[in-house]
Coordinates of C-alpha atoms and ligand atoms in Angstrom, one line a residue:
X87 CA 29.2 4.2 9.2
X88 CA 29.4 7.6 8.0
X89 CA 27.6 8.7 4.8
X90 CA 29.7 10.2 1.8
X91 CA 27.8 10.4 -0.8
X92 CA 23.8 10.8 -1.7
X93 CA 22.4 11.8 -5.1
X94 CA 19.1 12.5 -6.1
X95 CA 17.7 11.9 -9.4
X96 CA 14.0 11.6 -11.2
X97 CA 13.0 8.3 -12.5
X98 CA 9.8 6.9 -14.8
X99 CA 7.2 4.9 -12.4
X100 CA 5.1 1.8 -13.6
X101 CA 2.2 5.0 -15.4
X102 CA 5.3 6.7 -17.0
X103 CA 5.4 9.8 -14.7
X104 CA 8.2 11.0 -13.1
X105 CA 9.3 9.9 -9.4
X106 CA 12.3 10.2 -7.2
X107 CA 15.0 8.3 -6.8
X108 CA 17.9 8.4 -4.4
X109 CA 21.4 6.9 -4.6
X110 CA 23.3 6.5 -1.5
X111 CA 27.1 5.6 -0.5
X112 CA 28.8 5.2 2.5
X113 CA 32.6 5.7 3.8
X114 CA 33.0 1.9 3.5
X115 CA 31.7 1.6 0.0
X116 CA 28.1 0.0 0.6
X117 CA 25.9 1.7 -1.9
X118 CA 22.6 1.5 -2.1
X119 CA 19.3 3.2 -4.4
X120 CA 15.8 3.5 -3.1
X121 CA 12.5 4.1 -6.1
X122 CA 9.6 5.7 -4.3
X123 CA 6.6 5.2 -5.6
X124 CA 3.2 7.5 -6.2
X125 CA -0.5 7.2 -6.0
X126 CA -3.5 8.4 -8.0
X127 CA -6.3 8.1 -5.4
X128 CA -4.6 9.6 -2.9
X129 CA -5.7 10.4 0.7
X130 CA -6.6 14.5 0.8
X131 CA -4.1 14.1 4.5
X132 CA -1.3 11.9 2.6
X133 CA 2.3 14.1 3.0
X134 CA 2.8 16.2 0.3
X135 CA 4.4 14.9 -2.7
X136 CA 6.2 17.6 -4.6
X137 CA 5.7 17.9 -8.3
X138 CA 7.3 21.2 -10.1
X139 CA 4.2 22.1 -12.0
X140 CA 6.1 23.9 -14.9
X141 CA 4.1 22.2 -18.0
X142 CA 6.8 22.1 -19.9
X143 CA 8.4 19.4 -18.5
X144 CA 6.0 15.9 -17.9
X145 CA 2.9 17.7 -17.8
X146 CA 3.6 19.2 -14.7
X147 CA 4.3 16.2 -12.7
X148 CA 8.2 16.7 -13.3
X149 CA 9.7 16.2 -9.6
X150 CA 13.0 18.1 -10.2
X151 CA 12.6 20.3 -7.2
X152 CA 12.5 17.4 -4.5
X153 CA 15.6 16.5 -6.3
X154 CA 16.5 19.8 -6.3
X155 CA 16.0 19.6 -2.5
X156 CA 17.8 16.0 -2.2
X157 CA 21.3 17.2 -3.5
X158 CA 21.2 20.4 -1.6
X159 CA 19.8 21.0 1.2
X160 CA 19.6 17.1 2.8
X161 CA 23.0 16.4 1.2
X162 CA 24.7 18.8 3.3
X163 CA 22.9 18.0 6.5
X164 CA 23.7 14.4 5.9
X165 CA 27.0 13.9 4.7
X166 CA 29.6 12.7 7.4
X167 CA 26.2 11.1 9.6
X168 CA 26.0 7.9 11.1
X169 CA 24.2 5.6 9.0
X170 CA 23.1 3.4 11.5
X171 CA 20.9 5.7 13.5
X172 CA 18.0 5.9 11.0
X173 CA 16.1 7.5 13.7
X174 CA 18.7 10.0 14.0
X175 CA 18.8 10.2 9.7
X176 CA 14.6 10.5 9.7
X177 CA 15.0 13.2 12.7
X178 CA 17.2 15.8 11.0
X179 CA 15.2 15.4 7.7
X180 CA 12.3 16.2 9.2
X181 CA 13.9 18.9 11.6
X182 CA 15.5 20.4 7.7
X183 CA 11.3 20.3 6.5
X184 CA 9.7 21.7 9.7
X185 CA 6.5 21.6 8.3
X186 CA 3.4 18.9 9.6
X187 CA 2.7 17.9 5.9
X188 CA 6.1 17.2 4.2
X189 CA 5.6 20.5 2.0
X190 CA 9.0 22.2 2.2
X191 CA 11.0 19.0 1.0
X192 CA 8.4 17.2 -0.5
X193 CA 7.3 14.0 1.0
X194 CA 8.9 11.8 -2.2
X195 CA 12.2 13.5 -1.8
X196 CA 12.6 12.5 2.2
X197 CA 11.3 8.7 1.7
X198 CA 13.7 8.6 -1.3
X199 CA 16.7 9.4 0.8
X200 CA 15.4 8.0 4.5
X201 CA 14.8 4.2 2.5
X202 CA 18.4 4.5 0.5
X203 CA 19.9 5.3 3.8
X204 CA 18.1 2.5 5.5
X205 CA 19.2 0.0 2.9
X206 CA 22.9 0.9 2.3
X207 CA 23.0 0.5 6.3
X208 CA 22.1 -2.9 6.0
X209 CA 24.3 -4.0 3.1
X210 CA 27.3 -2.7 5.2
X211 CA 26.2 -4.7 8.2
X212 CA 26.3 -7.7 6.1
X213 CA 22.5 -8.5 7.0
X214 CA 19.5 -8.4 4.8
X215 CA 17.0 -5.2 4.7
X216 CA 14.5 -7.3 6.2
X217 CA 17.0 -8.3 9.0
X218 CA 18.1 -4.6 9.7
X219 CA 14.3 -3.4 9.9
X220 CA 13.9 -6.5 12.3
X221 CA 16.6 -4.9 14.7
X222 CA 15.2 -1.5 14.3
X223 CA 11.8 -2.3 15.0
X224 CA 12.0 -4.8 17.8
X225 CA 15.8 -5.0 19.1
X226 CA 15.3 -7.1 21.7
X227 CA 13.1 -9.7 19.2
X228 CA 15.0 -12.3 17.6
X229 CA 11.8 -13.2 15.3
X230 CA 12.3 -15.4 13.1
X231 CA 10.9 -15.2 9.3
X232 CA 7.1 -14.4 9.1
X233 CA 5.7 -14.0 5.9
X234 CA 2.4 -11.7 5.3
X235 CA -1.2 -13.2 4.1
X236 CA -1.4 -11.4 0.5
X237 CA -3.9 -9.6 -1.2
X238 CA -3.7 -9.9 -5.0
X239 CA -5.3 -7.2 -6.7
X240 CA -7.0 -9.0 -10.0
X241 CA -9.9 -6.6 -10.7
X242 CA -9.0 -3.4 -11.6
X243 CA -11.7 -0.1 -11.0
X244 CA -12.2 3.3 -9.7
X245 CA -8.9 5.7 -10.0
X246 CA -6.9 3.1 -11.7
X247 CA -8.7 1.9 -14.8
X248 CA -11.2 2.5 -17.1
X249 CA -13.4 -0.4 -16.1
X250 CA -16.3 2.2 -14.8
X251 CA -16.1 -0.4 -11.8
X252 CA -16.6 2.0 -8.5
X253 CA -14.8 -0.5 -6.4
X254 CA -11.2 0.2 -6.9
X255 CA -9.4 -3.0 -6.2
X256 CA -11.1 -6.6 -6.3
X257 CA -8.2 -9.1 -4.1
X258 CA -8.0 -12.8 -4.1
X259 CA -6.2 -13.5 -0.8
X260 CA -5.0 -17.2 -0.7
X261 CA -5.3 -19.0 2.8
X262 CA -2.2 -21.4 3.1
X263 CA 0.6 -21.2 5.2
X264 CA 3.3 -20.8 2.7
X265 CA 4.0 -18.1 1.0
X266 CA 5.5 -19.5 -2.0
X267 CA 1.5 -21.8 -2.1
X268 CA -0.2 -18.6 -2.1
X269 CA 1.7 -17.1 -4.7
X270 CA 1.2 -20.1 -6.8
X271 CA -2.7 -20.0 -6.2
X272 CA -2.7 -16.4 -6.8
X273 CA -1.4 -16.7 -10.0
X274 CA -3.1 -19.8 -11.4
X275 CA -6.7 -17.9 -10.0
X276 CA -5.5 -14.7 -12.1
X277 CA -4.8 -16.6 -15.2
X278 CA -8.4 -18.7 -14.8
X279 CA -10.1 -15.5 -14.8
X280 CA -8.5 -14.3 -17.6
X281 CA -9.7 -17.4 -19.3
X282 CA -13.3 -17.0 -17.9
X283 CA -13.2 -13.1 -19.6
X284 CA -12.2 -14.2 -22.8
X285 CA -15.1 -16.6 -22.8
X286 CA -17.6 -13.9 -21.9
X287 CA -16.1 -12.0 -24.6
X288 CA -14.4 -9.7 -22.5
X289 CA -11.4 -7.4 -22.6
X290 CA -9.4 -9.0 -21.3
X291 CA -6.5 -5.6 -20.7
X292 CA -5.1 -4.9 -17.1
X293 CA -5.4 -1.8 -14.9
X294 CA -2.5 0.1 -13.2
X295 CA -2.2 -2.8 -11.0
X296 CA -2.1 -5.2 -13.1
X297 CA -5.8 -6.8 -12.4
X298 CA -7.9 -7.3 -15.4
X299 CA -10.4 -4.3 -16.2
X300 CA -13.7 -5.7 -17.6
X301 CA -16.8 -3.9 -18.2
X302 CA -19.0 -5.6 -16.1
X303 CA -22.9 -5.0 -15.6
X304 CA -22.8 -3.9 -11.7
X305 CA -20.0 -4.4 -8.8
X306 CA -21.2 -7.1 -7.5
X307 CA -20.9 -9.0 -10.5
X308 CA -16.9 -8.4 -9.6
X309 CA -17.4 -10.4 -7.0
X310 CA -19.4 -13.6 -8.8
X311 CA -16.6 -13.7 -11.0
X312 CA -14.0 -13.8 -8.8
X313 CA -15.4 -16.6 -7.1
X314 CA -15.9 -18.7 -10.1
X315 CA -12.6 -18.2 -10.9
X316 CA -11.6 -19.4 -7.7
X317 CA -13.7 -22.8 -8.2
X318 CA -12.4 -23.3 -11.9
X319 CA -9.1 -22.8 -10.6
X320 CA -9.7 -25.9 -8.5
X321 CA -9.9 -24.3 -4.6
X322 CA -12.5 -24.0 -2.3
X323 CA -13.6 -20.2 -1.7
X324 CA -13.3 -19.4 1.6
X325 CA -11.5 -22.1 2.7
X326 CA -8.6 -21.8 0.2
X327 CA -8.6 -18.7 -1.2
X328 CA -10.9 -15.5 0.6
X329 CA -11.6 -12.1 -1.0
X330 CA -10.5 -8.6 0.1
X331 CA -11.8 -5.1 -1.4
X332 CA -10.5 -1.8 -1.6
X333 CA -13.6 0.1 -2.2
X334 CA -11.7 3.4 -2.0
X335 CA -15.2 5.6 -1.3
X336 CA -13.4 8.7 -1.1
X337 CA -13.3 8.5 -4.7
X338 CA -17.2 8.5 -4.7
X339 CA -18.4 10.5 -1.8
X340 CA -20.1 13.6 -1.9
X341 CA -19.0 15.4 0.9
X342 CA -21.9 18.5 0.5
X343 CA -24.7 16.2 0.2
X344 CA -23.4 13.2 2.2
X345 CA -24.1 10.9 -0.4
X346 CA -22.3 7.8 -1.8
X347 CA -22.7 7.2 -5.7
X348 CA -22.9 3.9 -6.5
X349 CA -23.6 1.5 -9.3
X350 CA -24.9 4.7 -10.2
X351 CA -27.1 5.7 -7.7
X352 CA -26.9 7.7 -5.0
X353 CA -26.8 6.0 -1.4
X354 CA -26.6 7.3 2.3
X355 CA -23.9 5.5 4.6
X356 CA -26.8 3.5 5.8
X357 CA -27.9 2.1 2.6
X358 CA -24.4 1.4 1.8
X359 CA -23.9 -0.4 4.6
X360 CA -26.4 -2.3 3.4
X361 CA -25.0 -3.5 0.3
X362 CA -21.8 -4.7 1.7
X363 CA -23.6 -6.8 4.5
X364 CA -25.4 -8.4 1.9
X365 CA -22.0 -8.8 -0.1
X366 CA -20.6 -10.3 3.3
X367 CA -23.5 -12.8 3.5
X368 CA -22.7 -13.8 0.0
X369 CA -19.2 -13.8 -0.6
X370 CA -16.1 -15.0 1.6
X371 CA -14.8 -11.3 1.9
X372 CA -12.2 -11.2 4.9
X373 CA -11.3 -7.3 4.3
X374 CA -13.0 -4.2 3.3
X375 CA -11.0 -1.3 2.9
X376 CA -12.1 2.3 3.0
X377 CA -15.5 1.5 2.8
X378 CA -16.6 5.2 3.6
X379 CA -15.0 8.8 2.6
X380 CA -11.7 9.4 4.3
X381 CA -13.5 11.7 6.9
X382 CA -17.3 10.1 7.6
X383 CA -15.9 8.8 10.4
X384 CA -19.7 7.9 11.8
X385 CA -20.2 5.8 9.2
X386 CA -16.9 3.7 10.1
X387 CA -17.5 4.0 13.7
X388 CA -20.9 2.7 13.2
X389 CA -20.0 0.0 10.7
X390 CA -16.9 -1.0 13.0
X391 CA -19.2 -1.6 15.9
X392 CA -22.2 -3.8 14.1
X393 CA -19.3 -5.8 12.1
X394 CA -18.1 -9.5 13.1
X395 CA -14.4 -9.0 14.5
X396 CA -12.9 -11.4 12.1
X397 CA -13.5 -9.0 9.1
X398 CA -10.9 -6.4 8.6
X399 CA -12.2 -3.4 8.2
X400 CA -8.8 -1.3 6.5
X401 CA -7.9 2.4 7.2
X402 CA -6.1 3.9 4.2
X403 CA -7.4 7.3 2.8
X404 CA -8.8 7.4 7.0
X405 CA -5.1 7.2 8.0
X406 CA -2.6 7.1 5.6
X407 CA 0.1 6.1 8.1
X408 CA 0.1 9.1 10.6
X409 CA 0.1 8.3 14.1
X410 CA -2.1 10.8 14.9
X411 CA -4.6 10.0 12.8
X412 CA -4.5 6.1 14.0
X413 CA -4.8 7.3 17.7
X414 CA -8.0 9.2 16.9
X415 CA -9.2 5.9 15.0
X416 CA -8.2 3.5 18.0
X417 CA -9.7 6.1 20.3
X418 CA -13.2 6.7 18.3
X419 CA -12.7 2.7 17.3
X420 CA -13.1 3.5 14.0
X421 CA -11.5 0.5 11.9
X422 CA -9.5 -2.6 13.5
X423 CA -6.5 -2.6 10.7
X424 CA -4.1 -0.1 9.3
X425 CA -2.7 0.0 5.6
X426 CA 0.6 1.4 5.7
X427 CA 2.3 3.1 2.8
X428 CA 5.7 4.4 3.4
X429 CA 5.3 7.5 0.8
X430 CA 1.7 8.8 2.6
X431 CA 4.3 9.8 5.6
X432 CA 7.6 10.4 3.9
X433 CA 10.2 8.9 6.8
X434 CA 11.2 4.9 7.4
X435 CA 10.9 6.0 11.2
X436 CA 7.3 7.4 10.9
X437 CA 6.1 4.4 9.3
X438 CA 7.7 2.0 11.8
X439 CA 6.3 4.2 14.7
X440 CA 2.8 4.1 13.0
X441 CA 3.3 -0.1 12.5
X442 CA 4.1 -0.3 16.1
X443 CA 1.2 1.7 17.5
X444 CA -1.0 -0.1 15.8
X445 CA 0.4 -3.4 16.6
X446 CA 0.2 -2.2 20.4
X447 CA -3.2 -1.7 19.9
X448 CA -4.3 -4.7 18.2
X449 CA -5.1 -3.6 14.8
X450 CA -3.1 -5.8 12.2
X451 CA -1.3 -4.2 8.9
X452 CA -1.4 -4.4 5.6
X453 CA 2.0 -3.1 3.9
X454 CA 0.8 -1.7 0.7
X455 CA 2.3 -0.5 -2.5
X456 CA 1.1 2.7 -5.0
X457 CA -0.6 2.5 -8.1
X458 CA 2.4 4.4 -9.8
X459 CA 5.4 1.8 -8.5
X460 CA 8.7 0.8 -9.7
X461 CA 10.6 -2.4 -9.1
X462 CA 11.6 -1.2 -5.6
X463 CA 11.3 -4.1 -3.1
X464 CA 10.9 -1.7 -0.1
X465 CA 7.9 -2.9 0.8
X466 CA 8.2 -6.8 0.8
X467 CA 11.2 -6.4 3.5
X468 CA 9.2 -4.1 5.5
X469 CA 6.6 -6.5 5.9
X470 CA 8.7 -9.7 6.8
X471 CA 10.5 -6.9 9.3
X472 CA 7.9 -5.9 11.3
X473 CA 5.7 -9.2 11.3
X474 CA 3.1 -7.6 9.1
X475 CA -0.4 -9.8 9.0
X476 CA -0.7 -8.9 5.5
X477 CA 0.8 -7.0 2.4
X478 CA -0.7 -6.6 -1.6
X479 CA 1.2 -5.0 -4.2
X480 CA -1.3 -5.6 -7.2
X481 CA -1.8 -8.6 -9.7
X482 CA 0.2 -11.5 -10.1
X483 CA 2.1 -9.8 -12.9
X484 CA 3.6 -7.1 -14.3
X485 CA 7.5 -6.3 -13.0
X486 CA 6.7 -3.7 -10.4
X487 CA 4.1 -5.7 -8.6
X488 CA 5.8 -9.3 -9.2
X489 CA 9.0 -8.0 -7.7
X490 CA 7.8 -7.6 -4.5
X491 CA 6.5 -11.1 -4.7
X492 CA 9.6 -12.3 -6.1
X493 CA 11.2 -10.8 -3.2
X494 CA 9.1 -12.4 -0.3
X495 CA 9.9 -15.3 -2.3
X496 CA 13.7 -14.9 -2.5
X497 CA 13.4 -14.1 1.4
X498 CA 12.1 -17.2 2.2
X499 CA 14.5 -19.4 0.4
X500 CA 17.5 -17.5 1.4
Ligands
2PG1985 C1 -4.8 2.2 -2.5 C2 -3.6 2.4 -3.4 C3 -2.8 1.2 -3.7 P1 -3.1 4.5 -4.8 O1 -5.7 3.0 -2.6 O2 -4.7 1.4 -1.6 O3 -3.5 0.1 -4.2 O4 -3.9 3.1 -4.6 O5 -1.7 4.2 -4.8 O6 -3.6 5.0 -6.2 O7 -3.5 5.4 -3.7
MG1986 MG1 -6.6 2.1 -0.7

């Protein structure tokens, strides 16, 4: 179905700042919109995101240029294409950039248009998005609906609040088989906690995610809490409801001197090794991502190697969906899961390719959102689409996380 009109346009995300948005119709009359969203600790080898720069507009962060870009150029390569062939769609935008890091177009202006295309496809098929990715991905697969293990992020630190936690996002990842159980569990955990931070006399005010951001003595003590809460909340830790982390130690690495600071101390690798096989002795944590700096890849080869297989151990900042950067972590067996964010690569068909290696190579994904997100459900069809192990988009609450909850959920009832 041929495409007859796109339009580009800049939108507020969840922190207030300006990202792209992409409206898309078709000759039939299927229209469709796609948010894309933005982070704040990004990886240093994410696509780049284009922001204008001129302070007079949003501080800088005005994205009028990719939009610029959107109803220009990529309009006029686009109009009068066949919908359907999103590989076709992703290939010409990324012929129109010719660049290896997004920077001609800007990363947030192809995503923008490659997702709207992708969705407006599947509303004039008459199928869901979750369907169409299902046929994209594996054709030949007639899967049926297989919901992802979440991660809900309820402790907010590093880059995304002002808890002075280093660890940057504390999960509660409930065990059950259903999804709309674990959602349930997740939220009555996150309100429990709340409760337990008002009786220590805590703030009890959320992060960009949504998670609560206390001031709390060290980061372990993240962790005690999170499994009282668990208890309170009437489940069994480890049993019903495990842990994840997003340690996000690019954030804290020194690359000159090697060193990790931590708790407010410096520590080698080694030593910080250390502390999370103590935390892993302690605590039922089933994932650890980016425990080192996005390019100390000793320190994940070596921790990869001593660490029992059923932990995941996450590659964000290390990979930040690039194929190329997977194979070189499969080849130097550097982490054993991938988290994918559409936006770090900039096309549908780049993050599908970089789902599928890894799935071929037996590292699971997680299916992640931004810190800066909008109520764009992307993500949670994505995940049912390609089978994904696992997906988190935040806390329990507030609309641009809970919308990609409320999705899986409307998913699995349809
Ligand atoms: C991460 C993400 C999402 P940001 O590090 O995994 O939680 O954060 O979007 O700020 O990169
Ligand atoms: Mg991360």
């Amino acid at each position: 179905m041929e495409i007859k009109n796109i339009k580009g346009y800049e939108i507020l995300d969840s922190r207030g700042n300006p990202t792209t948005a992409c409206f898309v119709e078709l000759s039939d009359g299927s229209k469709a919109q796609a948010y894309v969203p933005s982070g704040a600790s990004t990886g240093s080898h994410e696509a780049v995101e284009l922001r204008d720069g001129d302070k007079i507009r949003y501080n800088g962060l005005g994205v009028l240029s990719a939009v610029i870009n959107i109803n220009t150029i990529i309009k006029k390569a686009l109009l009068s294409q066949n919908s359907y062939n999103q590989k076709n769609i992703d290939q010409i935008l990324l012929d129109l950039d010719g660049t290896n890091n997004k920077s001609k177009l800007g990363a947030n202006a192809m995503l923008a248009v490659s997702l709207a295309v992708a969705k407006t496809a599947a509303i004039s098929q008459g199928l869901e998005l979750y369907q169409y990715i299902q046929n994209i991905f594996a054709p030949n697969l007639h899967s049926s609906k297989s919901f992802p293990q979440i991660g809900f992020n309820v402790l907010n630190g590093g880059k995304h609040a002002d808890s002075g936690l280093d660890v940057q996002e504390y999960m509660i990842m409930p065990l059950k088989n259903n999804i709309n159980e674990n959602i349930r569990i997740g939220s009555e955990i996150y309100h429990t906690l709340k409760n337990i931070l008002i009786k220590n006399g805590q703030v009890v005010s959320v992060g960009d995610e949504g998670g609560f951001a206390p001031r709390l003595d060290n980061n372990e003590a993240g962790l005690e809490l999170l499994v009282q809460a668990i208890q309170e909340a009437g489940y069994t830790p480890g049993i019903d409801c495990s842990l994840a982390l997003d340690v996000a130690a690019t954030e804290f690495f020194d690359i000159k001197f090697k060193e990790y600071t931590f708790d407010k101390q410096t520590y080698s690798a080694d030593e910080l090794t250390a502390i999370y096989n103590s935390w892993l002795q302690k605590y039922p944590i089933v994932s650890i991502e980016d425990p080192f700096a996005e390019d100390d890849y000793e320190s994940w080869r070596n921790f990869h190697k001593v660490t029992d297989s059923n932990l995941r151990i996450v590659g964000d900042d290390l990979l930040v969906t690039n194929t190329e950067r997977i194979k070189n972590a499969i080849d130097q067996k550097l982490c054993n899961s991938v988290l994918i964010k559409p936006n770090q690569i900039g096309t549908l068909t780049e993050t599908l390719d970089a789902i599928n290696l890894s799935h071929n190579n037996n590292l699971t994904t997680m299916i992640s959102h931004r810190s800066g997100d909008t109520i764009d459900t992307f993500i949670s069809d994505l995940a049912v689409g390609v089978s994904a192990r696992y997906i988190k988009s935040g806390a329990p609450a507030r609309a641009e996380r809970v919308s990609k909850y409320n999705r899986l959920l409307e998913i699995y009832y349809l």
